[in-house]
PDB file of C-alpha atoms in Angstrom:
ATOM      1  CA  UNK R 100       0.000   0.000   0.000  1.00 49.00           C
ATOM      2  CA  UNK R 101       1.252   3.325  -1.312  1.00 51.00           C
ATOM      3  CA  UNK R 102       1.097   5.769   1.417  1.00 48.00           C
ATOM      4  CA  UNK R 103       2.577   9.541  -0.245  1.00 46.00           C
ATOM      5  CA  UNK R 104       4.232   9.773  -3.650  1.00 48.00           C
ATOM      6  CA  UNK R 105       5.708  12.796  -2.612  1.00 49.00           C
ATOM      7  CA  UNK R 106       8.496  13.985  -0.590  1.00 52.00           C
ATOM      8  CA  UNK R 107       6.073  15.998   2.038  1.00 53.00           C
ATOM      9  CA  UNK R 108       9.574  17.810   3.579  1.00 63.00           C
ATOM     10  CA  UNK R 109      12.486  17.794   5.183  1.00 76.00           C
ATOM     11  CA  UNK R 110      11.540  15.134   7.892  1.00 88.00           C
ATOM     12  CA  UNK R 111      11.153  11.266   7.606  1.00 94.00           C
ATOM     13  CA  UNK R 112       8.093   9.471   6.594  1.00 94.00           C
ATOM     14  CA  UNK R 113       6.863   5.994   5.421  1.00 96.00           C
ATOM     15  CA  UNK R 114       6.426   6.189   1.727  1.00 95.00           C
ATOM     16  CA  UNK R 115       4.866   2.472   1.746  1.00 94.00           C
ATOM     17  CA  UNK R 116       3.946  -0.820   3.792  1.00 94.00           C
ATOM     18  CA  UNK R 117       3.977  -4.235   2.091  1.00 92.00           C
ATOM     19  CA  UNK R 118       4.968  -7.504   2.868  1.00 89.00           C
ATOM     20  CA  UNK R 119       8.209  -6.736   1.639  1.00 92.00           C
ATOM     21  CA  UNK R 120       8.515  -4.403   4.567  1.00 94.00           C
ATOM     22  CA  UNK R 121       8.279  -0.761   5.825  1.00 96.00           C
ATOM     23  CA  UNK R 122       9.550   2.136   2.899  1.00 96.00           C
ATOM     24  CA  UNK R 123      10.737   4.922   4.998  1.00 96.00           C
ATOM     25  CA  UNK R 124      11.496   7.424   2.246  1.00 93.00           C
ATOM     26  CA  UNK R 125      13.464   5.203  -0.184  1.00 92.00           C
ATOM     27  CA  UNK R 126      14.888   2.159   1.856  1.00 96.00           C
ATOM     28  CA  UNK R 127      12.650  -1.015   2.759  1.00 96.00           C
ATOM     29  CA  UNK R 128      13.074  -1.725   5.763  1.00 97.00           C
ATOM     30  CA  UNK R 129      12.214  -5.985   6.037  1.00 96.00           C
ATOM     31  CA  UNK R 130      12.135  -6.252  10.187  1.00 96.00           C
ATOM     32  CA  UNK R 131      10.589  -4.059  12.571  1.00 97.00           C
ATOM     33  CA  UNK R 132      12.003  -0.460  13.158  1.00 97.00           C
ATOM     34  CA  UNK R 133      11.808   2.383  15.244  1.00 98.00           C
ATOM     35  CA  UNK R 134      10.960   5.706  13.610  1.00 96.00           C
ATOM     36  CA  UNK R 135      10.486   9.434  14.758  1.00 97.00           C
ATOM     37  CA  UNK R 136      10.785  12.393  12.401  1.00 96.00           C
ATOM     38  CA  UNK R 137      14.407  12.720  12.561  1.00 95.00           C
ATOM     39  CA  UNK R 138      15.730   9.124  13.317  1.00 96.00           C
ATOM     40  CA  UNK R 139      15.357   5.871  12.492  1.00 97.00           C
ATOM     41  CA  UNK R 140      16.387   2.770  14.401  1.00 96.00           C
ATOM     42  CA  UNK R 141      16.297  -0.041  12.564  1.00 95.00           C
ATOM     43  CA  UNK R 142      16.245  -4.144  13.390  1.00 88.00           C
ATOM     44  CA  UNK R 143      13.856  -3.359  16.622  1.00 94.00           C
ATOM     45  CA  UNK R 144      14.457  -6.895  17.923  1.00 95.00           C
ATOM     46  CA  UNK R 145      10.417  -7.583  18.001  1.00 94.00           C
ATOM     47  CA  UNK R 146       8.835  -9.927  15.465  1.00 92.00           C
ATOM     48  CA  UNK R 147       5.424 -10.023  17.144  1.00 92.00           C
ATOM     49  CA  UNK R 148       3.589  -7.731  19.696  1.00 91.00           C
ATOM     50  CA  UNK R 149       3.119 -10.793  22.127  1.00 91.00           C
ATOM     51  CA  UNK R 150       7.188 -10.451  22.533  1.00 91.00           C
ATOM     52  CA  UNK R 151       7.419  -6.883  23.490  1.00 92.00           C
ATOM     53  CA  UNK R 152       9.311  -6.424  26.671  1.00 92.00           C
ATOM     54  CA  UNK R 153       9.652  -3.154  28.655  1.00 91.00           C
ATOM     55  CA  UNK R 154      13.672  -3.434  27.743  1.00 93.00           C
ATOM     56  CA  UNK R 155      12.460  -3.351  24.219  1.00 93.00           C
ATOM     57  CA  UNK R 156      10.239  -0.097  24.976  1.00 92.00           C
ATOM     58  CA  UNK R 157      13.275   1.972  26.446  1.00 92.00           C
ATOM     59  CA  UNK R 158      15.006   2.705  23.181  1.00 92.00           C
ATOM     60  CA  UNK R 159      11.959   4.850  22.161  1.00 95.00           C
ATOM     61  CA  UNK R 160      12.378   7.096  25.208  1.00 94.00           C
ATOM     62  CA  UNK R 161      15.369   7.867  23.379  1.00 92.00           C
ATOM     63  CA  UNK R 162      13.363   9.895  20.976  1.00 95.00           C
ATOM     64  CA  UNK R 163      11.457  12.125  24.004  1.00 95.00           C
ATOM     65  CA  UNK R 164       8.393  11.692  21.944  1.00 97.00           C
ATOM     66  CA  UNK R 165       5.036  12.800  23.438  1.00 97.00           C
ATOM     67  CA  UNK R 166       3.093  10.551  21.114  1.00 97.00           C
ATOM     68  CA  UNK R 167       3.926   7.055  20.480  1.00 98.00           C
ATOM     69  CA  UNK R 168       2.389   4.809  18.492  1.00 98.00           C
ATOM     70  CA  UNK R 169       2.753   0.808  18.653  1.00 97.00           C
ATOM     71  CA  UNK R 170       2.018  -0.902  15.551  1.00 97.00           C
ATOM     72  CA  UNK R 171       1.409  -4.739  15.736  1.00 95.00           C
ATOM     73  CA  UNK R 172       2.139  -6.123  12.436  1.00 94.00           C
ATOM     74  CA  UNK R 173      -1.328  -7.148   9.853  1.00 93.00           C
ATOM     75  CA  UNK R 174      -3.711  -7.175  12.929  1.00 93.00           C
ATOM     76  CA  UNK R 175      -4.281  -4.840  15.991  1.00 93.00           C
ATOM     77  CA  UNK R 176      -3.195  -6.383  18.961  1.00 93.00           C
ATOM     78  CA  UNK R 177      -3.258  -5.582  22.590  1.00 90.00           C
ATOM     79  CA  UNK R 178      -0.135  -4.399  24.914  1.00 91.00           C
ATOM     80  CA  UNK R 179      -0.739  -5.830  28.663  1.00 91.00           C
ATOM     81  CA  UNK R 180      -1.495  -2.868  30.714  1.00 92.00           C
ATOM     82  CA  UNK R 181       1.662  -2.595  32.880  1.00 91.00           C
ATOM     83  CA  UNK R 182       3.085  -1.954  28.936  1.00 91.00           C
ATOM     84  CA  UNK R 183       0.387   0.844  29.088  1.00 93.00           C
ATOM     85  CA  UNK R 184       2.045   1.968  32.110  1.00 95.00           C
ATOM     86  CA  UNK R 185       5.879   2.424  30.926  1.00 94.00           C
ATOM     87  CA  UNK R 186       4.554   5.007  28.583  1.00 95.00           C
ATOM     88  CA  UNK R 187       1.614   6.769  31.203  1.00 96.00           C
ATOM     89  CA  UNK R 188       3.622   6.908  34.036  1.00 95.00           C
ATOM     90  CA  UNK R 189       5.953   9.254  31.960  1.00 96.00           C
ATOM     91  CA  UNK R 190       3.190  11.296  30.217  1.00 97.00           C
ATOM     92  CA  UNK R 191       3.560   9.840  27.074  1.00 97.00           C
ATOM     93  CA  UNK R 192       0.772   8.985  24.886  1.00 96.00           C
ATOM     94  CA  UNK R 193       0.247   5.628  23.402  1.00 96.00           C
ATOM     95  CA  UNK R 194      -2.016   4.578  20.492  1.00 96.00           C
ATOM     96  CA  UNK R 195      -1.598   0.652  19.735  1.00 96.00           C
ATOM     97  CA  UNK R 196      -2.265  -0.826  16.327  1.00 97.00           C
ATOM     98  CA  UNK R 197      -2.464  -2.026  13.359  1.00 96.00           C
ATOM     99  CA  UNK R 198       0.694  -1.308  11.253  1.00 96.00           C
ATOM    100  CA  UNK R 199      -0.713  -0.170   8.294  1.00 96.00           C
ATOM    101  CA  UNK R 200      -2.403   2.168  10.688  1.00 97.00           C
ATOM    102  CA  UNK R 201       0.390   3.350  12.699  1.00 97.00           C
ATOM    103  CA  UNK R 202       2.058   4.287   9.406  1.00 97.00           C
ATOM    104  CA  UNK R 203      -0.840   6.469   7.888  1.00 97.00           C
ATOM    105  CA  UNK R 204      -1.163   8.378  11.529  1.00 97.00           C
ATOM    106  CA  UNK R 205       2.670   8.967  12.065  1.00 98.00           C
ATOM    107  CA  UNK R 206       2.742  10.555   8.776  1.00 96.00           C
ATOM    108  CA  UNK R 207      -0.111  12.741   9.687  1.00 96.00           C
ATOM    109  CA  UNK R 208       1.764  13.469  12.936  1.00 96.00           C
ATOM    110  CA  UNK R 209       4.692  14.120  11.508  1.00 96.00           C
ATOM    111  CA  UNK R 210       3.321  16.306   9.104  1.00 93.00           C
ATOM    112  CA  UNK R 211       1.113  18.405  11.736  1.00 94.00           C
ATOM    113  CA  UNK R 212       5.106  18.567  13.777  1.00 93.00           C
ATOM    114  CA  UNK R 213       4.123  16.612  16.566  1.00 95.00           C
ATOM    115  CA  UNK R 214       6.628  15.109  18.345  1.00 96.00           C
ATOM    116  CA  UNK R 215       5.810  11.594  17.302  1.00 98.00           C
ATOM    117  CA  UNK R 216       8.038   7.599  17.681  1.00 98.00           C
ATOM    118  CA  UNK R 217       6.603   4.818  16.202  1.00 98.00           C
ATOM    119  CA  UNK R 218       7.771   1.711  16.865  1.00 97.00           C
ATOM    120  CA  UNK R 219       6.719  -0.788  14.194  1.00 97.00           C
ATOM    121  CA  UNK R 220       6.291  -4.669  13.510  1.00 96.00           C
ATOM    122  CA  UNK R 221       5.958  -5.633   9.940  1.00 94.00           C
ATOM    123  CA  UNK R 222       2.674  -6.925   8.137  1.00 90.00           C
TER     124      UNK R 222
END
């Protein structure tokens, strides 16, 4: 799925999700990654959402996002709430789903300049 056809600036964004993997601008990216509007972090060690540790949670506070946004892969999945937590108990707002989903918003985000990470588990 095509997502923009156009360079919308000077900031990352995902240009397209496939099976193939996540296009952030024009690299595809074949395992999960981590993603804000300036940096990327590719091979997030996370092949499902059911593996998702809060070890694997800290590299995102990296970012200092104020958004983040979880995508699970070709479903929407559920985070335990003590995953909730990590990102609450620091005033950080979560959003958890679908990856095809998490793309479309975080380039919305991006595009609006909020201060968005999105950490994100192929289709």
């Amino acid at each position: 799925m095509d997502l923009t056809l156009q360079n919308p600036g000077d900031h990352l964004f995902i240009r397209s999700v496939s099976g193939a993997g996540i296009q952030v601008v024009d690299t595809v990216y074949p395992s999960a990654l981590i993603l804000s509007a300036r940096e990327l972090i590719p091979d997030w060690p996370v092949k499902s959402v059911e593996e998702i540790a809060e070890w694997h949670l800290e590299k995102i506070l990296g970012l200092n996002p104020e958004i983040v946004l979880i995508g699970t892969g070709g479903r929407q999945a559920f985070l335990p709430p003590e995953m909730l937590m990590f990102f609450y108990d620091r005033q950080i707002g979560i959003e958890v789903m679908s990856t095809d989903a998490a793309c479309r918003t975080f380039n919305v985000l991006v595009s609006e300049s909020r201060n968005v990470a999105a950490a994100l588990i192929p289709v």
